[in-house]
Short mmCIF file of N, CA and C in Angstrom, two decimals:
data_model
loop_
_atom_site.label_atom_id
_atom_site.label_comp_id
_atom_site.label_asym_id
_atom_site.label_seq_id
_atom_site.Cartn_x
_atom_site.Cartn_y
_atom_site.Cartn_z
N UNK S 2 12.86 25.96 25.12
CA UNK S 2 12.54 26.67 23.82
C UNK S 2 13.63 27.12 22.82
N UNK S 3 13.96 26.70 21.73
CA UNK S 3 14.83 27.26 20.73
C UNK S 3 14.46 28.24 20.03
N UNK S 4 14.81 29.50 19.89
CA UNK S 4 14.67 30.69 19.13
C UNK S 4 15.71 30.84 18.06
N UNK S 5 15.19 31.11 16.66
CA UNK S 5 15.88 31.29 15.62
C UNK S 5 15.27 32.47 14.99
N UNK S 6 16.21 33.44 14.45
CA UNK S 6 15.87 34.51 13.78
C UNK S 6 15.35 33.96 12.17
N UNK S 7 14.88 34.68 11.39
CA UNK S 7 14.39 34.27 10.16
C UNK S 7 15.28 34.03 9.31
N UNK S 8 16.41 34.90 9.18
CA UNK S 8 17.69 34.62 8.44
C UNK S 8 18.08 33.12 8.91
N UNK S 9 18.31 32.68 10.13
CA UNK S 9 18.87 31.53 10.84
C UNK S 9 17.89 30.25 10.45
N UNK S 10 16.59 30.57 10.17
CA UNK S 10 15.81 29.64 10.06
C UNK S 10 15.81 29.09 8.40
N UNK S 11 15.78 30.26 7.61
CA UNK S 11 16.20 30.06 6.18
C UNK S 11 17.49 29.05 6.14
N UNK S 12 18.54 29.75 6.66
CA UNK S 12 19.86 29.01 6.55
C UNK S 12 19.83 27.36 7.03
N UNK S 13 19.00 27.08 7.82
CA UNK S 13 19.26 25.90 8.38
C UNK S 13 17.90 25.29 8.89
N UNK S 14 16.98 25.36 7.90
CA UNK S 14 15.72 24.72 7.77
C UNK S 14 15.84 23.40 7.96
N UNK S 15 16.26 22.68 6.94
CA UNK S 15 16.57 21.10 7.23
C UNK S 15 16.70 20.68 8.78
N UNK S 16 17.62 21.45 9.20
CA UNK S 16 17.89 20.95 10.71
C UNK S 16 16.76 21.21 11.78
N UNK S 17 16.26 22.52 11.54
CA UNK S 17 15.12 22.66 12.39
C UNK S 17 13.74 21.94 12.24
N UNK S 18 13.58 21.53 10.99
CA UNK S 18 12.63 20.41 10.53
C UNK S 18 12.84 19.12 11.75
N UNK S 19 14.19 18.82 11.27
CA UNK S 19 14.50 17.63 11.99
C UNK S 19 14.23 17.50 13.66
N UNK S 20 14.70 18.61 14.31
CA UNK S 20 14.51 19.00 15.37
C UNK S 20 13.14 18.92 16.02
N UNK S 21 12.46 19.75 15.26
CA UNK S 21 10.63 19.63 15.48
C UNK S 21 10.46 18.23 15.21
N UNK S 22 10.81 17.35 14.46
CA UNK S 22 10.09 15.89 14.25
C UNK S 22 10.84 15.00 15.25
N UNK S 23 11.69 15.68 16.26
CA UNK S 23 12.28 14.74 17.34
C UNK S 23 11.46 15.35 18.64
N UNK S 24 10.74 16.15 18.44
CA UNK S 24 9.92 16.80 19.66
C UNK S 24 10.31 17.79 20.31
N UNK S 25 11.38 18.70 19.39
CA UNK S 25 11.91 19.84 19.79
C UNK S 25 10.98 20.86 19.83
N UNK S 26 11.18 22.11 20.49
CA UNK S 26 10.14 23.11 20.23
C UNK S 26 11.23 24.19 19.48
N UNK S 27 10.39 24.45 18.21
CA UNK S 27 11.30 25.43 17.28
C UNK S 27 10.58 26.66 17.33
N UNK S 28 10.80 27.88 17.59
CA UNK S 28 10.29 29.10 17.58
C UNK S 28 11.15 30.05 16.35
N UNK S 29 10.57 30.69 15.34
CA UNK S 29 11.20 31.55 14.45
C UNK S 29 10.45 32.73 14.97
N UNK S 30 11.70 33.54 15.15
CA UNK S 30 11.13 35.28 15.65
C UNK S 30 11.71 36.35 14.63
N UNK S 31 11.07 37.45 14.45
CA UNK S 31 11.52 38.46 13.88
C UNK S 31 11.93 39.52 14.86
N UNK S 32 13.39 39.65 14.77
CA UNK S 32 13.95 40.67 16.05
C UNK S 32 14.07 39.39 17.05
N UNK S 33 13.50 40.25 18.19
CA UNK S 33 13.33 39.27 19.51
C UNK S 33 11.98 39.03 19.79
N UNK S 34 10.95 39.00 18.72
CA UNK S 34 9.65 39.02 19.01
C UNK S 34 9.16 37.42 18.55
N UNK S 35 8.77 35.98 19.24
CA UNK S 35 8.50 34.97 18.35
C UNK S 35 7.38 35.14 17.71
N UNK S 36 7.41 34.40 16.47
CA UNK S 36 6.02 35.00 15.76
C UNK S 36 5.67 33.64 15.18
N UNK S 37 6.33 32.48 14.84
CA UNK S 37 5.68 31.44 14.75
C UNK S 37 6.38 29.92 15.23
N UNK S 38 6.00 28.89 15.51
CA UNK S 38 6.40 27.82 16.15
C UNK S 38 6.22 26.66 14.79
N UNK S 39 7.49 26.04 14.94
CA UNK S 39 7.53 24.84 13.70
C UNK S 39 7.17 23.40 14.51
N UNK S 40 6.04 22.97 13.74
CA UNK S 40 5.61 21.63 14.63
C UNK S 40 5.50 20.80 13.58
N UNK S 41 5.79 19.29 14.07
CA UNK S 41 4.89 18.13 12.86
C UNK S 41 3.77 18.14 12.63
N UNK S 42 3.52 17.88 11.72
CA UNK S 42 1.91 17.67 11.05
C UNK S 42 1.56 16.45 11.35
N UNK S 43 0.26 16.22 12.10
CA UNK S 43 0.04 14.87 12.37
C UNK S 43 -0.38 14.04 11.31
N UNK S 44 0.38 12.70 11.47
CA UNK S 44 0.07 11.83 9.78
C UNK S 44 -1.15 11.62 9.98
N UNK S 45 -1.71 11.65 8.57
CA UNK S 45 -3.19 11.10 8.03
C UNK S 45 -3.35 9.57 8.48
N UNK S 46 -4.37 9.06 8.72
CA UNK S 46 -4.85 7.77 8.95
C UNK S 46 -4.53 6.96 7.83
N UNK S 47 -4.50 5.85 7.50
CA UNK S 47 -4.45 5.10 6.15
C UNK S 47 -6.02 4.60 6.02
N UNK S 48 -6.65 4.70 4.74
CA UNK S 48 -7.73 4.28 4.83
C UNK S 48 -7.60 2.66 4.43
N UNK S 49 -8.63 1.82 5.07
CA UNK S 49 -8.50 0.76 4.75
C UNK S 49 -9.68 -0.18 4.31
N UNK S 50 -10.04 -0.76 3.24
CA UNK S 50 -10.98 -0.87 2.62
C UNK S 50 -12.02 -2.16 3.55
N UNK S 51 -13.25 -1.95 3.70
CA UNK S 51 -13.88 -2.73 4.58
C UNK S 51 -13.77 -2.69 6.12
N UNK S 52 -13.25 -1.26 6.50
CA UNK S 52 -13.24 -0.90 7.64
C UNK S 52 -14.13 -0.66 8.57
N UNK S 53 -15.29 -0.15 8.06
CA UNK S 53 -16.62 -0.16 8.39
C UNK S 53 -17.87 -1.59 8.11
N UNK S 54 -17.09 -2.51 7.41
CA UNK S 54 -17.87 -3.44 7.40
C UNK S 54 -18.50 -4.39 8.84
N UNK S 55 -19.97 -4.33 8.86
CA UNK S 55 -20.53 -4.71 10.08
C UNK S 55 -20.98 -3.69 10.98
N UNK S 56 -20.16 -2.56 10.84
CA UNK S 56 -20.95 -1.42 11.34
C UNK S 56 -22.16 -0.29 10.94
N UNK S 57 -22.15 -0.38 9.73
CA UNK S 57 -22.71 0.11 8.85
C UNK S 57 -23.96 -0.71 8.31
N UNK S 58 -25.47 -0.51 8.68
CA UNK S 58 -26.71 -1.10 7.97
C UNK S 58 -27.19 -0.34 7.22
N UNK S 59 -27.53 -0.97 5.91
CA UNK S 59 -28.47 -0.34 4.71
C UNK S 59 -30.07 -0.95 4.72
N UNK S 60 -30.69 -0.13 4.88
CA UNK S 60 -31.74 -0.67 4.99
C UNK S 60 -32.50 -1.37 3.61
N UNK S 61 -33.25 -2.12 3.53
CA UNK S 61 -33.81 -3.15 2.30
C UNK S 61 -34.31 -2.18 1.47
N UNK S 62 -34.93 -1.28 1.68
CA UNK S 62 -35.58 -0.45 0.80
C UNK S 62 -34.75 0.65 0.33
N UNK S 63 -33.61 0.66 0.48
CA UNK S 63 -32.59 1.59 -0.05
C UNK S 63 -32.54 1.86 -1.47
N UNK S 64 -33.02 0.85 -2.39
CA UNK S 64 -32.74 0.95 -3.74
C UNK S 64 -34.25 0.97 -4.44
N UNK S 65 -34.89 1.22 -3.30
CA UNK S 65 -36.54 1.46 -4.12
C UNK S 65 -36.70 3.08 -4.73
N UNK S 66 -37.36 3.24 -5.64
CA UNK S 66 -37.78 4.59 -5.89
C UNK S 66 -38.21 5.57 -4.91
N UNK S 67 -37.82 6.74 -4.95
CA UNK S 67 -38.50 7.81 -4.22
C UNK S 67 -39.76 8.07 -4.29
N UNK S 68 -40.60 8.15 -3.31
CA UNK S 68 -42.08 8.45 -3.56
C UNK S 68 -42.37 9.79 -4.43
N UNK S 69 -43.61 9.99 -5.30
CA UNK S 69 -43.84 11.13 -6.13
C UNK S 69 -43.49 12.44 -5.18
N UNK S 70 -44.04 12.54 -3.90
CA UNK S 70 -44.05 13.58 -3.35
C UNK S 70 -42.93 14.09 -3.01
N UNK S 71 -41.80 13.39 -2.76
CA UNK S 71 -40.33 13.60 -2.27
C UNK S 71 -39.44 14.17 -3.77
N UNK S 72 -39.94 13.41 -4.70
CA UNK S 72 -39.27 13.51 -6.18
C UNK S 72 -39.76 15.09 -6.46
N UNK S 73 -40.56 15.66 -6.33
CA UNK S 73 -41.39 17.10 -6.66
C UNK S 73 -40.22 17.94 -6.00
N UNK S 74 -39.81 17.49 -4.71
CA UNK S 74 -39.00 18.41 -3.68
C UNK S 74 -37.68 18.45 -4.41
N UNK S 75 -37.40 17.03 -5.21
CA UNK S 75 -36.05 17.36 -5.64
C UNK S 75 -36.06 17.79 -7.04
N UNK S 76 -36.98 18.27 -7.59
CA UNK S 76 -37.30 18.89 -8.93
C UNK S 76 -36.72 17.88 -9.89
N UNK S 77 -36.79 16.43 -9.78
CA UNK S 77 -36.47 15.60 -10.74
C UNK S 77 -37.39 15.29 -11.61
N UNK S 78 -38.97 15.54 -11.17
CA UNK S 78 -39.86 14.94 -12.24
C UNK S 78 -39.91 15.86 -13.55
#
């Protein structure tokens, strides 16, 4: 585990980020006390149009108007 002071981390931030991205364990300390660990952020998955096609079914009644008793609960009447 590589430990760096706050000052060293400020000075060498680009290098420390590269080390963390390569899987290195980068810890930043105040004095001799470790306070934070620098780790890569997990990449977000990409959205793909149609990814759920065939996995979700919409009932045939989906577009039908709601019954009056339900509309009252929504305060839409």
